[in-house]
PDB file of C-alpha atoms in Angstrom:
ATOM      1  CA  MET V   1     -55.035 -46.512  21.568  1.00 90.00           C
ATOM      2  CA  LYS V   2     -52.575 -44.278  23.579  1.00 95.00           C
ATOM      3  CA  PHE V   3     -51.639 -41.506  23.763  1.00 97.00           C
ATOM      4  CA  GLY V   4     -48.410 -39.307  24.988  1.00 98.00           C
ATOM      5  CA  VAL V   5     -48.043 -36.362  26.344  1.00 98.00           C
ATOM      6  CA  ILE V   6     -44.701 -34.705  25.920  1.00 98.00           C
ATOM      7  CA  VAL V   7     -43.617 -33.201  29.751  1.00 97.00           C
ATOM      8  CA  PHE V   8     -40.454 -30.975  29.604  1.00 96.00           C
ATOM      9  CA  PRO V   9     -39.061 -28.784  32.709  1.00 94.00           C
ATOM     10  CA  GLY V  10     -41.233 -25.828  33.547  1.00 95.00           C
ATOM     11  CA  SER V  11     -44.619 -28.259  31.584  1.00 96.00           C
ATOM     12  CA  ASN V  12     -47.200 -26.675  33.567  1.00 95.00           C
ATOM     13  CA  CYS V  13     -50.262 -27.600  31.111  1.00 96.00           C
ATOM     14  CA  ASP V  14     -48.916 -31.111  30.859  1.00 97.00           C
ATOM     15  CA  HIS V  15     -51.162 -32.869  33.416  1.00 97.00           C
ATOM     16  CA  ASP V  16     -54.198 -30.574  31.300  1.00 97.00           C
ATOM     17  CA  ALA V  17     -53.707 -32.334  28.628  1.00 98.00           C
ATOM     18  CA  TYR V  18     -53.739 -35.098  30.586  1.00 98.00           C
ATOM     19  CA  HIS V  19     -57.244 -34.924  32.377  1.00 97.00           C
ATOM     20  CA  ALA V  20     -59.099 -34.286  28.649  1.00 97.00           C
ATOM     21  CA  LEU V  21     -57.512 -37.192  27.040  1.00 97.00           C
ATOM     22  CA  LYS V  22     -57.894 -39.684  29.982  1.00 97.00           C
ATOM     23  CA  HIS V  23     -60.756 -38.381  31.414  1.00 97.00           C
ATOM     24  CA  VAL V  24     -62.811 -36.642  29.643  1.00 96.00           C
ATOM     25  CA  HIS V  25     -62.248 -38.857  26.547  1.00 95.00           C
ATOM     26  CA  GLY V  26     -61.070 -42.377  28.120  1.00 94.00           C
ATOM     27  CA  ILE V  27     -57.716 -42.122  25.878  1.00 94.00           C
ATOM     28  CA  ASP V  28     -54.728 -44.532  27.656  1.00 96.00           C
ATOM     29  CA  THR V  29     -52.642 -41.327  28.081  1.00 97.00           C
ATOM     30  CA  SER V  30     -48.695 -41.308  29.320  1.00 97.00           C
ATOM     31  CA  PHE V  31     -46.252 -38.419  30.384  1.00 98.00           C
ATOM     32  CA  ILE V  32     -43.295 -38.742  28.229  1.00 98.00           C
ATOM     33  CA  TRP V  33     -39.691 -37.371  30.007  1.00 97.00           C
ATOM     34  CA  HIS V  34     -38.294 -35.189  28.042  1.00 95.00           C
ATOM     35  CA  LYS V  35     -35.094 -36.812  28.157  1.00 95.00           C
ATOM     36  CA  ASP V  36     -36.831 -39.988  26.626  1.00 96.00           C
ATOM     37  CA  THR V  37     -35.595 -41.375  23.127  1.00 95.00           C
ATOM     38  CA  ASP V  38     -37.762 -43.624  22.819  1.00 95.00           C
ATOM     39  CA  LEU V  39     -42.150 -42.581  22.443  1.00 96.00           C
ATOM     40  CA  GLY V  40     -42.954 -46.127  23.017  1.00 93.00           C
ATOM     41  CA  ASN V  41     -45.953 -47.692  21.407  1.00 93.00           C
ATOM     42  CA  VAL V  42     -48.628 -43.707  20.997  1.00 97.00           C
ATOM     43  CA  ASP V  43     -50.475 -42.852  18.294  1.00 97.00           C
ATOM     44  CA  GLY V  44     -50.728 -39.877  18.944  1.00 97.00           C
ATOM     45  CA  ILE V  45     -48.263 -37.000  20.954  1.00 98.00           C
ATOM     46  CA  ILE V  46     -49.470 -33.702  22.538  1.00 98.00           C
ATOM     47  CA  ILE V  47     -46.834 -31.222  22.782  1.00 98.00           C
ATOM     48  CA  PRO V  48     -48.477 -29.470  26.113  1.00 98.00           C
ATOM     49  CA  GLY V  49     -48.648 -25.513  27.129  1.00 97.00           C
ATOM     50  CA  GLY V  50     -46.080 -24.491  30.115  1.00 96.00           C
ATOM     51  CA  PHE V  51     -42.784 -22.761  30.308  1.00 94.00           C
ATOM     52  CA  SER V  52     -40.460 -24.827  29.338  1.00 93.00           C
ATOM     53  CA  TYR V  53     -36.663 -24.329  30.551  1.00 91.00           C
ATOM     54  CA  GLY V  54     -38.041 -21.360  31.862  1.00 90.00           C
ATOM     55  CA  ASP V  55     -38.531 -19.620  28.549  1.00 90.00           C
ATOM     56  CA  TYR V  56     -34.890 -18.932  28.890  1.00 90.00           C
ATOM     57  CA  LEU V  57     -33.513 -17.459  25.189  1.00 91.00           C
ATOM     58  CA  ARG V  58     -36.343 -17.674  23.228  1.00 91.00           C
ATOM     59  CA  SER V  59     -39.626 -19.870  23.554  1.00 92.00           C
ATOM     60  CA  GLY V  60     -39.586 -23.033  22.662  1.00 93.00           C
ATOM     61  CA  ALA V  61     -35.883 -22.339  22.192  1.00 93.00           C
ATOM     62  CA  ILE V  62     -34.152 -25.298  24.526  1.00 93.00           C
ATOM     63  CA  ALA V  63     -37.028 -27.510  24.836  1.00 94.00           C
ATOM     64  CA  ARG V  64     -36.660 -28.515  20.471  1.00 93.00           C
ATOM     65  CA  PHE V  65     -32.817 -29.368  21.822  1.00 93.00           C
ATOM     66  CA  SER V  66     -34.260 -32.191  24.104  1.00 94.00           C
ATOM     67  CA  PRO V  67     -33.790 -35.742  22.904  1.00 95.00           C
ATOM     68  CA  VAL V  68     -37.308 -36.889  22.798  1.00 97.00           C
ATOM     69  CA  MET V  69     -37.900 -33.488  20.263  1.00 97.00           C
ATOM     70  CA  THR V  70     -35.969 -36.002  17.126  1.00 97.00           C
ATOM     71  CA  ALA V  71     -38.499 -39.322  18.791  1.00 97.00           C
ATOM     72  CA  VAL V  72     -40.905 -36.351  17.606  1.00 98.00           C
ATOM     73  CA  ALA V  73     -39.395 -35.525  14.880  1.00 98.00           C
ATOM     74  CA  ASP V  74     -39.138 -38.928  13.289  1.00 97.00           C
ATOM     75  CA  PHE V  75     -42.840 -39.757  14.886  1.00 98.00           C
ATOM     76  CA  ALA V  76     -43.621 -36.968  12.867  1.00 98.00           C
ATOM     77  CA  ALA V  77     -41.962 -37.982   9.310  1.00 98.00           C
ATOM     78  CA  ARG V  78     -43.990 -40.729   9.840  1.00 96.00           C
ATOM     79  CA  GLY V  79     -47.127 -39.380   9.732  1.00 96.00           C
ATOM     80  CA  GLY V  80     -47.844 -39.435  13.282  1.00 97.00           C
ATOM     81  CA  PRO V  81     -49.989 -36.848  14.285  1.00 98.00           C
ATOM     82  CA  VAL V  82     -48.425 -34.338  16.787  1.00 98.00           C
ATOM     83  CA  LEU V  83     -50.468 -31.190  18.344  1.00 98.00           C
ATOM     84  CA  GLY V  84     -48.078 -28.448  19.761  1.00 98.00           C
ATOM     85  CA  ILE V  85     -50.215 -26.133  22.366  1.00 98.00           C
ATOM     86  CA  CYS V  86     -49.436 -22.977  23.293  1.00 97.00           C
ATOM     87  CA  ASN V  87     -45.499 -23.388  24.329  1.00 97.00           C
ATOM     88  CA  GLY V  88     -45.753 -26.928  22.244  1.00 97.00           C
ATOM     89  CA  PHE V  89     -46.538 -24.602  19.204  1.00 98.00           C
ATOM     90  CA  GLN V  90     -43.719 -22.285  19.863  1.00 97.00           C
ATOM     91  CA  ILE V  91     -41.457 -25.453  20.690  1.00 97.00           C
ATOM     92  CA  LEU V  92     -42.356 -26.864  17.314  1.00 97.00           C
ATOM     93  CA  LEU V  93     -41.920 -23.384  15.182  1.00 97.00           C
ATOM     94  CA  GLU V  94     -38.397 -23.284  16.848  1.00 95.00           C
ATOM     95  CA  ALA V  95     -38.370 -26.812  15.806  1.00 95.00           C
ATOM     96  CA  GLN V  96     -38.841 -26.505  12.042  1.00 95.00           C
ATOM     97  CA  LEU V  97     -41.572 -28.734  12.301  1.00 97.00           C
ATOM     98  CA  LEU V  98     -43.948 -26.017  11.691  1.00 98.00           C
ATOM     99  CA  PRO V  99     -43.188 -22.534   9.453  1.00 97.00           C
ATOM    100  CA  GLY V 100     -42.734 -19.307  11.128  1.00 95.00           C
ATOM    101  CA  THR V 101     -42.086 -17.630  14.158  1.00 94.00           C
ATOM    102  CA  MET V 102     -43.511 -16.269  17.504  1.00 94.00           C
ATOM    103  CA  MET V 103     -42.917 -13.522  18.891  1.00 91.00           C
ATOM    104  CA  ALA V 104     -44.107 -11.091  22.731  1.00 90.00           C
ATOM    105  CA  ASN V 105     -47.484  -9.913  22.176  1.00 93.00           C
ATOM    106  CA  GLU V 106     -48.535  -6.204  20.103  1.00 90.00           C
ATOM    107  CA  HIS V 107     -49.108  -4.589  23.520  1.00 88.00           C
ATOM    108  CA  LEU V 108     -46.332  -6.501  25.664  1.00 86.00           C
ATOM    109  CA  ARG V 109     -49.366  -8.064  28.007  1.00 90.00           C
ATOM    110  CA  PHE V 110     -49.622 -11.360  29.124  1.00 94.00           C
ATOM    111  CA  THR V 111     -53.379 -12.064  27.639  1.00 95.00           C
ATOM    112  CA  CYS V 112     -55.228 -14.873  29.456  1.00 96.00           C
ATOM    113  CA  LYS V 113     -59.034 -14.556  28.416  1.00 97.00           C
ATOM    114  CA  PHE V 114     -61.497 -15.922  26.088  1.00 98.00           C
ATOM    115  CA  VAL V 115     -61.051 -16.045  23.158  1.00 98.00           C
ATOM    116  CA  ASN V 116     -63.813 -16.788  19.186  1.00 98.00           C
ATOM    117  CA  LEU V 117     -61.907 -19.053  17.183  1.00 98.00           C
ATOM    118  CA  VAL V 118     -63.239 -20.024  13.367  1.00 98.00           C
ATOM    119  CA  CYS V 119     -62.012 -23.294  11.826  1.00 98.00           C
ATOM    120  CA  GLN V 120     -60.090 -22.868   8.457  1.00 96.00           C
ATOM    121  CA  ASN V 121     -58.624 -26.815   8.167  1.00 96.00           C
ATOM    122  CA  ARG V 122     -60.741 -29.714   9.696  1.00 96.00           C
ATOM    123  CA  ARG V 123     -59.293 -31.928   7.568  1.00 96.00           C
ATOM    124  CA  THR V 124     -55.602 -32.220  10.488  1.00 97.00           C
ATOM    125  CA  PRO V 125     -56.395 -34.821  12.767  1.00 97.00           C
ATOM    126  CA  PHE V 126     -57.524 -32.782  15.500  1.00 98.00           C
ATOM    127  CA  THR V 127     -59.213 -30.824  13.705  1.00 98.00           C
ATOM    128  CA  ALA V 128     -61.852 -33.144  11.550  1.00 97.00           C
ATOM    129  CA  GLU V 129     -65.111 -33.334  14.056  1.00 97.00           C
ATOM    130  CA  ILE V 130     -65.137 -29.333  14.597  1.00 97.00           C
ATOM    131  CA  PRO V 131     -69.322 -28.951  13.180  1.00 96.00           C
ATOM    132  CA  ASP V 132     -68.608 -26.690  10.065  1.00 93.00           C
ATOM    133  CA  GLY V 133     -69.708 -23.263  10.404  1.00 91.00           C
ATOM    134  CA  LYS V 134     -69.239 -23.493  14.428  1.00 96.00           C
ATOM    135  CA  ILE V 135     -68.155 -20.898  16.188  1.00 98.00           C
ATOM    136  CA  LEU V 136     -65.024 -22.078  19.214  1.00 98.00           C
ATOM    137  CA  SER V 137     -64.121 -20.714  22.544  1.00 98.00           C
ATOM    138  CA  ILE V 138     -61.751 -21.179  24.398  1.00 98.00           C
ATOM    139  CA  PRO V 139     -58.749 -19.127  26.234  1.00 98.00           C
ATOM    140  CA  VAL V 140     -55.765 -18.503  25.382  1.00 98.00           C
ATOM    141  CA  ALA V 141     -52.447 -17.202  28.549  1.00 97.00           C
ATOM    142  CA  HIS V 142     -49.683 -16.403  26.861  1.00 96.00           C
ATOM    143  CA  GLY V 143     -47.455 -13.198  26.695  1.00 94.00           C
ATOM    144  CA  GLU V 144     -45.592 -14.259  23.232  1.00 94.00           C
ATOM    145  CA  GLY V 145     -48.023 -15.600  20.863  1.00 96.00           C
ATOM    146  CA  ASN V 146     -48.038 -12.952  18.556  1.00 96.00           C
ATOM    147  CA  TYR V 147     -47.615 -15.323  15.537  1.00 97.00           C
ATOM    148  CA  TYR V 148     -45.402 -13.921  12.624  1.00 94.00           C
ATOM    149  CA  ALA V 149     -44.981 -14.424   8.708  1.00 93.00           C
ATOM    150  CA  ASP V 150     -43.569 -12.407   6.079  1.00 91.00           C
ATOM    151  CA  ARG V 151     -45.963 -11.969   2.855  1.00 93.00           C
ATOM    152  CA  ASP V 152     -44.386 -15.119   1.032  1.00 95.00           C
ATOM    153  CA  LEU V 153     -44.948 -17.771   3.903  1.00 96.00           C
ATOM    154  CA  ILE V 154     -48.694 -16.440   3.960  1.00 97.00           C
ATOM    155  CA  LYS V 155     -48.752 -16.677   1.020  1.00 97.00           C
ATOM    156  CA  MET V 156     -47.169 -20.311   0.998  1.00 97.00           C
ATOM    157  CA  LEU V 157     -49.721 -21.271   4.447  1.00 97.00           C
ATOM    158  CA  GLU V 158     -53.086 -19.627   1.902  1.00 97.00           C
ATOM    159  CA  ASP V 159     -52.042 -21.591  -0.363  1.00 97.00           C
ATOM    160  CA  GLY V 160     -51.023 -24.813   1.122  1.00 96.00           C
ATOM    161  CA  ASN V 161     -53.930 -24.624   2.968  1.00 96.00           C
ATOM    162  CA  GLN V 162     -52.192 -24.333   6.762  1.00 98.00           C
ATOM    163  CA  ILE V 163     -53.635 -21.457   8.308  1.00 98.00           C
ATOM    164  CA  VAL V 164     -55.607 -24.325  10.990  1.00 98.00           C
ATOM    165  CA  VAL V 165     -57.190 -21.893  12.833  1.00 98.00           C
ATOM    166  CA  ARG V 166     -57.818 -17.669  13.418  1.00 98.00           C
ATOM    167  CA  TYR V 167     -59.065 -15.147  16.300  1.00 98.00           C
ATOM    168  CA  CYS V 168     -62.705 -14.120  15.014  1.00 98.00           C
ATOM    169  CA  ASN V 169     -64.938 -12.619  17.177  1.00 97.00           C
ATOM    170  CA  GLU V 170     -68.529 -13.425  17.871  1.00 96.00           C
ATOM    171  CA  LYS V 171     -70.079 -13.569  14.389  1.00 96.00           C
ATOM    172  CA  GLY V 172     -67.301 -15.508  13.046  1.00 96.00           C
ATOM    173  CA  GLU V 173     -65.200 -12.353  11.823  1.00 97.00           C
ATOM    174  CA  VAL V 174     -62.240 -11.933  11.563  1.00 97.00           C
ATOM    175  CA  THR V 175     -61.270  -8.523  12.360  1.00 97.00           C
ATOM    176  CA  PRO V 176     -58.261  -6.556  13.605  1.00 97.00           C
ATOM    177  CA  GLU V 177     -60.699  -5.698  17.446  1.00 97.00           C
ATOM    178  CA  SER V 178     -60.868  -9.628  17.739  1.00 97.00           C
ATOM    179  CA  ASN V 179     -56.655 -10.764  17.400  1.00 97.00           C
ATOM    180  CA  PRO V 180     -55.548 -10.909  21.476  1.00 97.00           C
ATOM    181  CA  ASN V 181     -51.145 -10.162  20.432  1.00 96.00           C
ATOM    182  CA  GLY V 182     -50.597  -9.038  17.112  1.00 95.00           C
ATOM    183  CA  SER V 183     -50.601 -12.069  14.842  1.00 97.00           C
ATOM    184  CA  THR V 184     -50.519 -11.817  11.173  1.00 96.00           C
ATOM    185  CA  GLY V 185     -53.546 -12.643   9.789  1.00 96.00           C
ATOM    186  CA  ASN V 186     -55.133 -13.498  13.446  1.00 98.00           C
ATOM    187  CA  ILE V 187     -53.549 -17.185  12.819  1.00 98.00           C
ATOM    188  CA  ALA V 188     -53.892 -19.110  15.602  1.00 98.00           C
ATOM    189  CA  GLY V 189     -53.667 -21.957  14.690  1.00 98.00           C
ATOM    190  CA  ILE V 190     -51.020 -23.546  11.907  1.00 98.00           C
ATOM    191  CA  CYS V 191     -50.772 -27.074  10.842  1.00 98.00           C
ATOM    192  CA  ASN V 192     -47.601 -28.869   8.171  1.00 98.00           C
ATOM    193  CA  LYS V 193     -47.672 -29.551   4.905  1.00 97.00           C
ATOM    194  CA  LYS V 194     -48.928 -32.797   5.541  1.00 97.00           C
ATOM    195  CA  ARG V 195     -51.387 -31.831   7.849  1.00 97.00           C
ATOM    196  CA  ASN V 196     -51.057 -33.874  10.358  1.00 98.00           C
ATOM    197  CA  VAL V 197     -48.461 -31.071  12.457  1.00 98.00           C
ATOM    198  CA  VAL V 198     -51.066 -28.704  14.436  1.00 98.00           C
ATOM    199  CA  GLY V 199     -49.836 -25.685  16.081  1.00 98.00           C
ATOM    200  CA  MET V 200     -51.978 -23.730  17.901  1.00 98.00           C
ATOM    201  CA  MET V 201     -51.644 -20.705  20.782  1.00 98.00           C
ATOM    202  CA  PRO V 202     -55.241 -21.353  22.743  1.00 98.00           C
ATOM    203  CA  HIS V 203     -55.832 -23.491  25.237  1.00 98.00           C
ATOM    204  CA  PRO V 204     -58.694 -26.800  23.727  1.00 98.00           C
ATOM    205  CA  GLU V 205     -56.911 -28.704  26.532  1.00 98.00           C
ATOM    206  CA  ARG V 206     -58.711 -25.493  29.243  1.00 97.00           C
ATOM    207  CA  ALA V 207     -62.076 -26.146  27.561  1.00 97.00           C
ATOM    208  CA  VAL V 208     -63.360 -29.902  28.321  1.00 97.00           C
ATOM    209  CA  GLU V 209     -66.009 -29.637  30.603  1.00 96.00           C
ATOM    210  CA  GLU V 210     -69.322 -26.845  30.869  1.00 95.00           C
ATOM    211  CA  ASN V 211     -68.284 -25.983  34.656  1.00 93.00           C
ATOM    212  CA  LEU V 212     -64.603 -24.568  32.506  1.00 90.00           C
ATOM    213  CA  GLY V 213     -66.711 -22.096  30.396  1.00 94.00           C
ATOM    214  CA  SER V 214     -66.810 -23.636  27.365  1.00 97.00           C
ATOM    215  CA  ALA V 215     -66.238 -27.836  26.128  1.00 97.00           C
ATOM    216  CA  ASP V 216     -65.124 -26.572  23.290  1.00 98.00           C
ATOM    217  CA  GLY V 217     -62.055 -27.260  23.551  1.00 98.00           C
ATOM    218  CA  ARG V 218     -63.372 -31.417  23.209  1.00 98.00           C
ATOM    219  CA  PHE V 219     -63.698 -31.080  19.762  1.00 98.00           C
ATOM    220  CA  PHE V 220     -59.828 -31.494  19.343  1.00 98.00           C
ATOM    221  CA  PHE V 221     -59.630 -34.317  20.881  1.00 97.00           C
ATOM    222  CA  GLU V 222     -62.881 -36.382  19.834  1.00 97.00           C
ATOM    223  CA  SER V 223     -61.467 -35.691  16.251  1.00 97.00           C
ATOM    224  CA  ALA V 224     -57.650 -36.956  17.420  1.00 96.00           C
ATOM    225  CA  LEU V 225     -60.303 -39.857  18.815  1.00 94.00           C
ATOM    226  CA  ALA V 226     -62.143 -40.537  15.355  1.00 94.00           C
ATOM    227  CA  HIS V 227     -58.495 -39.688  13.205  1.00 94.00           C
ATOM    228  CA  ILE V 228     -56.393 -42.785  15.644  1.00 91.00           C
ATOM    229  CA  ALA V 229     -59.533 -44.894  14.725  1.00 89.00           C
ATOM    230  CA  THR V 230     -59.713 -45.261  11.487  1.00 88.00           C
ATOM    231  CA  ALA V 231     -56.518 -45.038  10.907  1.00 79.00           C
ATOM    232  CA  THR V 232     -55.448 -47.799  13.229  1.00 69.00           C
TER     233      THR V 232
ATOM    234  CA  MET T   1     -10.943 -15.638  24.847  1.00 93.00           C
ATOM    235  CA  GLN T   2     -13.883 -14.171  25.097  1.00 95.00           C
ATOM    236  CA  VAL T   3     -16.686 -13.206  22.105  1.00 97.00           C
ATOM    237  CA  GLU T   4     -19.648 -11.056  22.034  1.00 97.00           C
ATOM    238  CA  ILE T   5     -22.582 -11.698  20.789  1.00 98.00           C
ATOM    239  CA  VAL T   6     -25.561  -9.132  19.897  1.00 97.00           C
ATOM    240  CA  ILE T   7     -28.781 -10.059  18.864  1.00 96.00           C
ATOM    241  CA  THR T   8     -30.664  -7.449  16.956  1.00 94.00           C
ATOM    242  CA  LEU T   9     -33.925  -8.072  15.921  1.00 92.00           C
ATOM    243  CA  ARG T  10     -34.680  -7.673  11.802  1.00 90.00           C
ATOM    244  CA  GLU T  11     -34.859  -4.102  10.614  1.00 88.00           C
ATOM    245  CA  SER T  12     -38.756  -5.430   9.309  1.00 84.00           C
ATOM    246  CA  ILE T  13     -39.812  -6.530  12.696  1.00 85.00           C
ATOM    247  CA  LEU T  14     -41.832  -4.343  14.965  1.00 82.00           C
ATOM    248  CA  ASP T  15     -40.084  -4.310  18.364  1.00 86.00           C
ATOM    249  CA  PRO T  16     -42.439  -4.371  20.335  1.00 83.00           C
ATOM    250  CA  LYS T  17     -40.123  -3.939  23.312  1.00 85.00           C
ATOM    251  CA  GLY T  18     -38.094  -0.990  22.028  1.00 90.00           C
ATOM    252  CA  LYS T  19     -41.449   0.329  20.436  1.00 89.00           C
ATOM    253  CA  ALA T  20     -42.785   1.009  23.796  1.00 87.00           C
ATOM    254  CA  SER T  21     -39.674   1.419  25.897  1.00 92.00           C
ATOM    255  CA  HIS T  22     -38.996   4.428  22.702  1.00 95.00           C
ATOM    256  CA  HIS T  23     -42.710   5.560  24.370  1.00 92.00           C
ATOM    257  CA  ALA T  24     -42.118   6.264  28.135  1.00 93.00           C
ATOM    258  CA  LEU T  25     -39.055   7.873  27.022  1.00 96.00           C
ATOM    259  CA  GLU T  26     -40.432  10.264  25.151  1.00 95.00           C
ATOM    260  CA  ASN T  27     -42.439  11.177  28.110  1.00 94.00           C
ATOM    261  CA  LEU T  28     -40.267  11.407  30.106  1.00 95.00           C
ATOM    262  CA  GLY T  29     -38.756  14.585  27.441  1.00 96.00           C
ATOM    263  CA  PHE T  30     -35.401  13.594  25.772  1.00 97.00           C
ATOM    264  CA  GLU T  31     -36.260  13.661  22.871  1.00 94.00           C
ATOM    265  CA  GLU T  32     -33.818  13.436  20.396  1.00 96.00           C
ATOM    266  CA  ILE T  33     -34.114   9.896  20.292  1.00 97.00           C
ATOM    267  CA  SER T  34     -36.392   9.171  17.751  1.00 96.00           C
ATOM    268  CA  ALA T  35     -35.877   5.763  17.753  1.00 94.00           C
ATOM    269  CA  VAL T  36     -35.334   2.666  20.457  1.00 95.00           C
ATOM    270  CA  ARG T  37     -34.612  -1.385  18.930  1.00 93.00           C
ATOM    271  CA  ILE T  38     -33.961  -3.760  21.984  1.00 93.00           C
ATOM    272  CA  GLY T  39     -31.623  -7.103  21.263  1.00 94.00           C
ATOM    273  CA  LYS T  40     -30.088  -9.140  23.267  1.00 95.00           C
ATOM    274  CA  PHE T  41     -26.084  -9.775  24.429  1.00 97.00           C
ATOM    275  CA  ILE T  42     -24.614 -12.364  24.587  1.00 97.00           C
ATOM    276  CA  GLN T  43     -21.020 -12.772  26.071  1.00 97.00           C
ATOM    277  CA  LEU T  44     -19.142 -16.383  25.441  1.00 97.00           C
ATOM    278  CA  GLU T  45     -16.526 -17.842  27.115  1.00 96.00           C
ATOM    279  CA  VAL T  46     -14.317 -19.820  24.085  1.00 96.00           C
ATOM    280  CA  ASP T  47     -10.702 -21.944  24.627  1.00 96.00           C
ATOM    281  CA  THR T  48      -9.059 -21.123  22.389  1.00 95.00           C
ATOM    282  CA  ASP T  49      -6.606 -18.538  20.950  1.00 93.00           C
ATOM    283  CA  ASP T  50      -7.511 -18.057  17.154  1.00 95.00           C
ATOM    284  CA  GLN T  51      -9.874 -15.300  16.357  1.00 94.00           C
ATOM    285  CA  ALA T  52     -11.001 -17.099  13.742  1.00 96.00           C
ATOM    286  CA  ARG T  53     -12.258 -19.993  14.639  1.00 96.00           C
ATOM    287  CA  ALA T  54     -13.854 -18.286  18.176  1.00 96.00           C
ATOM    288  CA  ARG T  55     -15.789 -16.303  15.284  1.00 96.00           C
ATOM    289  CA  ASP T  56     -16.415 -19.880  13.662  1.00 97.00           C
ATOM    290  CA  LEU T  57     -17.374 -21.313  17.010  1.00 97.00           C
ATOM    291  CA  ALA T  58     -19.836 -18.181  18.272  1.00 98.00           C
ATOM    292  CA  ALA T  59     -21.031 -18.203  14.295  1.00 98.00           C
ATOM    293  CA  ALA T  60     -22.656 -22.129  14.361  1.00 97.00           C
ATOM    294  CA  ALA T  61     -23.436 -21.381  17.880  1.00 97.00           C
ATOM    295  CA  CYS T  62     -25.175 -18.141  17.008  1.00 97.00           C
ATOM    296  CA  GLU T  63     -27.542 -20.596  13.925  1.00 96.00           C
ATOM    297  CA  LYS T  64     -28.187 -23.534  15.506  1.00 94.00           C
ATOM    298  CA  LEU T  65     -28.893 -22.002  18.673  1.00 95.00           C
ATOM    299  CA  LEU T  66     -28.643 -18.836  19.899  1.00 96.00           C
ATOM    300  CA  ALA T  67     -30.754 -16.581  16.753  1.00 95.00           C
ATOM    301  CA  ASN T  68     -33.565 -17.260  15.637  1.00 92.00           C
ATOM    302  CA  THR T  69     -31.965 -16.617  11.529  1.00 90.00           C
ATOM    303  CA  VAL T  70     -36.118 -16.310  10.890  1.00 86.00           C
ATOM    304  CA  MET T  71     -36.932 -12.803  12.723  1.00 89.00           C
ATOM    305  CA  GLU T  72     -33.090 -11.922  14.557  1.00 93.00           C
ATOM    306  CA  ASN T  73     -29.608 -10.675  13.120  1.00 95.00           C
ATOM    307  CA  TYR T  74     -26.453 -11.530  14.715  1.00 97.00           C
ATOM    308  CA  GLU T  75     -23.469  -9.823  15.369  1.00 97.00           C
ATOM    309  CA  ILE T  76     -19.958 -11.381  17.351  1.00 97.00           C
ATOM    310  CA  ARG T  77     -16.932  -8.751  18.401  1.00 96.00           C
ATOM    311  CA  ILE T  78     -13.947  -9.861  19.368  1.00 94.00           C
ATOM    312  CA  PRO T  79     -13.762  -7.313  22.567  1.00 89.00           C
ATOM    313  CA  ASP T  80      -9.261  -7.688  22.900  1.00 68.00           C
ATOM    314  CA  SER T  81      -9.383  -6.563  18.828  1.00 53.00           C
ATOM    315  CA  THR T  82     -11.194  -3.549  18.804  1.00 48.00           C
ATOM    316  CA  SER T  83     -10.534  -2.050  22.259  1.00 47.00           C
ATOM    317  CA  ASN T  84      -7.177   0.293  20.944  1.00 42.00           C
TER     318      ASN T  84
END
C-alpha cells in the first residue's frame, strides 16, 4: 500500500501529512512534485494544506492547473481515494472535483484553533472508521474557509449524502456559535457523488498524537488504510 | 493593446471585506457612503490590434482562470475606446 502527498510551491502541511501517514500509521508514502505528470503506483492521494502559489488570484486557483492535477483528476475518475485538506480542499473546489466555492472567513480573521466536528457520512474511504456519534476534536487554520454553496447545491449535497463533516459544539449540536468561519450549514468537509474524493478544512494530520492535543485525526488515516486493504 | 478586467463578487454573495471597509468608513464619518463592494482589477497586455479579438481572449482568460464564475462577475474594458 502506498500513498502520495502532492507538493506545490507554497504547500506547508506536506510534511505533517507525510509524518501522519508514514511515521504514525506506517504507510509507505512519497512526495509527488506538482510538475510530475505520473502519480506512480499509489493507492491514495493527499493534497495538503498551505498557500500554493501564495494563494494569488484565489486560493487554489493556480495550483489546479499544475501538471500533476491532470493525473489527480484521472486517479479520482478511476475511483482512487483523494483527500484534500485545507488548501487541498480549496484546490479540489477550483479543479471542480468537488462542488461549491470558498470565501474569506465571515469575520475576516485567520482562525487557528481546535474545533469540534461531527461526521455525517461514514461511507467514504476516509471516514468509515470514525466511531458512530463520535465528536472529533481537530484544529482548523485558515483565512478562507467559509464554504459557500447556494440553496440548490446544498439540497443536492444533502440529497446525495455528500456532506461529510460539520462544525458542532462539544455536545455534537450543529450551532451558529460552533461555526468558525461562516460556512453555509456549518459545512467543514464534503465528498463527490462517488464519495472517493473528500475535501475538508480542518487538519486531521495535525491531530494524530495525544501530545499534539488530540489523536482524533487518526480516524481519517485508519479509514483510508482499512479502505485500501479491503479494495486490494 | 491594453485590456482591463474588473472582477466583482456577485450581488447575491456577501462581501466580508467590503462590509468591514464600509463599517470603518461609517466610523470615520462617511455617512453618505451607503455600501462598499471590493473586487479585483487586472490589466492585460494583448498582442493584437483587433479589439474584438482582445475582448474574446480576455473573456476566455476570465472563464478559465481569472474569475470564479460561481461567485464572481467580470467586466472587460478597453481603455482607449472609452477615454474619449
